[in-house]
mmCIF file of C-alpha atoms in Angstrom:
data_model
loop_
_atom_site.group_PDB
_atom_site.id
_atom_site.type_symbol
_atom_site.label_atom_id
_atom_site.label_comp_id
_atom_site.label_asym_id
_atom_site.label_seq_id
_atom_site.Cartn_x
_atom_site.Cartn_y
_atom_site.Cartn_z
ATOM 1 C CA UNK A 1 0.000 0.000 0.000
ATOM 2 C CA UNK A 2 0.981 3.597 -0.513
ATOM 3 C CA UNK A 3 -0.093 6.885 1.043
ATOM 4 C CA UNK A 4 -1.657 9.420 -1.291
ATOM 5 C CA UNK A 5 -3.600 12.676 -1.134
ATOM 6 C CA UNK A 6 -6.894 13.041 -2.981
ATOM 7 C CA UNK A 7 -6.499 15.942 -5.394
ATOM 8 C CA UNK A 8 -9.477 15.587 -7.715
ATOM 9 C CA UNK A 9 -12.243 13.537 -9.244
ATOM 10 C CA UNK A 10 -12.421 11.749 -12.572
ATOM 11 C CA UNK A 11 -15.669 11.494 -14.532
ATOM 12 C CA UNK A 12 -16.057 9.018 -17.366
ATOM 13 C CA UNK A 13 -19.450 8.688 -19.031
ATOM 14 C CA UNK A 14 -18.308 6.032 -21.513
ATOM 15 C CA UNK A 15 -16.921 2.970 -19.749
ATOM 16 C CA UNK A 16 -17.243 -0.770 -19.352
ATOM 17 C CA UNK A 17 -20.539 -1.886 -17.819
ATOM 18 C CA UNK A 18 -18.670 -3.322 -14.804
ATOM 19 C CA UNK A 19 -17.385 0.188 -14.013
ATOM 20 C CA UNK A 20 -20.853 1.730 -13.713
ATOM 21 C CA UNK A 21 -21.286 3.323 -10.294
ATOM 22 C CA UNK A 22 -17.576 3.255 -9.442
ATOM 23 C CA UNK A 23 -16.319 6.551 -7.975
ATOM 24 C CA UNK A 24 -12.937 7.515 -9.428
ATOM 25 C CA UNK A 25 -10.490 9.877 -7.741
ATOM 26 C CA UNK A 26 -7.217 11.430 -8.827
ATOM 27 C CA UNK A 27 -4.611 10.832 -6.131
ATOM 28 C CA UNK A 28 -1.069 12.136 -5.700
ATOM 29 C CA UNK A 29 1.418 9.998 -3.786
ATOM 30 C CA UNK A 30 3.138 11.229 -0.613
ATOM 31 C CA UNK A 31 6.742 10.501 0.444
ATOM 32 C CA UNK A 32 7.985 9.670 3.957
ATOM 33 C CA UNK A 33 8.516 13.361 4.773
ATOM 34 C CA UNK A 34 4.929 14.204 3.840
ATOM 35 C CA UNK A 35 5.899 15.864 0.554
ATOM 36 C CA UNK A 36 3.777 15.318 -2.518
ATOM 37 C CA UNK A 37 5.503 13.301 -5.216
ATOM 38 C CA UNK A 38 5.109 14.173 -8.906
ATOM 39 C CA UNK A 39 3.190 10.910 -9.449
ATOM 40 C CA UNK A 40 -0.546 10.758 -9.987
ATOM 41 C CA UNK A 41 -2.910 7.853 -10.367
ATOM 42 C CA UNK A 42 -6.611 7.286 -10.821
ATOM 43 C CA UNK A 43 -8.008 5.052 -8.084
ATOM 44 C CA UNK A 44 -11.446 3.618 -7.478
ATOM 45 C CA UNK A 45 -12.985 4.738 -4.196
ATOM 46 C CA UNK A 46 -15.389 2.393 -2.399
ATOM 47 C CA UNK A 47 -14.721 4.041 1.004
ATOM 48 C CA UNK A 48 -15.995 7.580 0.306
ATOM 49 C CA UNK A 49 -12.812 9.658 0.493
ATOM 50 C CA UNK A 50 -12.960 13.392 -0.111
ATOM 51 C CA UNK A 51 -10.804 16.130 -1.581
ATOM 52 C CA UNK A 52 -7.512 16.783 0.293
ATOM 53 C CA UNK A 53 -7.854 13.685 2.493
ATOM 54 C CA UNK A 54 -4.898 11.337 2.851
ATOM 55 C CA UNK A 55 -5.751 7.787 1.864
ATOM 56 C CA UNK A 56 -4.279 4.291 1.650
ATOM 57 C CA UNK A 57 -4.016 3.087 -1.932
ATOM 58 C CA UNK A 58 -3.605 -0.568 -2.774
ATOM 59 C CA UNK A 59 -2.201 -1.190 -6.215
ATOM 60 C CA UNK A 60 -2.776 -4.413 -8.059
ATOM 61 C CA UNK A 61 -1.216 -5.260 -11.369
ATOM 62 C CA UNK A 62 -4.400 -6.698 -12.838
ATOM 63 C CA UNK A 63 -6.689 -5.619 -15.578
ATOM 64 C CA UNK A 64 -9.174 -8.419 -16.224
ATOM 65 C CA UNK A 65 -10.510 -8.927 -19.705
ATOM 66 C CA UNK A 66 -13.500 -6.609 -20.260
ATOM 67 C CA UNK A 67 -15.711 -9.567 -21.089
ATOM 68 C CA UNK A 68 -14.867 -11.306 -17.783
ATOM 69 C CA UNK A 69 -17.530 -12.222 -15.204
ATOM 70 C CA UNK A 70 -18.293 -8.932 -13.409
ATOM 71 C CA UNK A 71 -14.690 -8.221 -12.460
ATOM 72 C CA UNK A 72 -13.834 -4.538 -12.360
ATOM 73 C CA UNK A 73 -10.637 -3.770 -14.290
ATOM 74 C CA UNK A 74 -8.958 -1.526 -11.705
ATOM 75 C CA UNK A 75 -5.305 -1.493 -10.747
ATOM 76 C CA UNK A 76 -5.546 1.034 -7.878
ATOM 77 C CA UNK A 77 -8.164 1.130 -5.139
ATOM 78 C CA UNK A 78 -8.541 3.315 -2.070
ATOM 79 C CA UNK A 79 -8.794 0.941 0.889
ATOM 80 C CA UNK A 80 -8.782 3.420 3.775
ATOM 81 C CA UNK A 81 -8.989 7.063 4.843
ATOM 82 C CA UNK A 82 -6.048 8.031 7.065
ATOM 83 C CA UNK A 83 -6.641 9.641 10.458
ATOM 84 C CA UNK A 84 -3.008 10.209 11.484
ATOM 85 C CA UNK A 85 0.521 9.458 10.317
ATOM 86 C CA UNK A 86 3.313 9.482 12.903
ATOM 87 C CA UNK A 87 7.036 9.218 12.252
ATOM 88 C CA UNK A 88 10.035 9.053 14.573
ATOM 89 C CA UNK A 89 10.247 12.841 14.947
ATOM 90 C CA UNK A 90 6.529 13.403 15.549
ATOM 91 C CA UNK A 91 3.152 13.734 13.910
ATOM 92 C CA UNK A 92 3.321 14.070 10.125
ATOM 93 C CA UNK A 93 -0.400 14.307 9.345
ATOM 94 C CA UNK A 94 -3.637 14.586 11.279
ATOM 95 C CA UNK A 95 -7.045 14.576 9.639
ATOM 96 C CA UNK A 96 -8.521 16.165 12.755
ATOM 97 C CA UNK A 97 -6.331 19.246 12.432
ATOM 98 C CA UNK A 98 -6.693 19.223 8.616
ATOM 99 C CA UNK A 99 -3.112 20.137 7.885
ATOM 100 C CA UNK A 100 0.285 18.498 7.726
ATOM 101 C CA UNK A 101 2.921 18.897 10.379
ATOM 102 C CA UNK A 102 6.623 19.376 9.611
#
């Protein structure tokens, strides 16, 4: 899993039938110092994350055949909304305070 920050939404009106109803978010990955990396990814969001929240992203290297039995072809999924991130020198992020610590 990787830590990322939600930075936007993705809307796609033309998609595979198995993707109907799937919320898609644009996420930017975060490094161990809490800095945003120049890497973005689109991730499905079954947990209801919102803009600017830090999330846990699980990445799978799968993309099932579109004609497969109701399998969604996603390779990144948000599996959790982060409350806090602590490192050896203190608190790096707190959702409660809605800002990052340095």
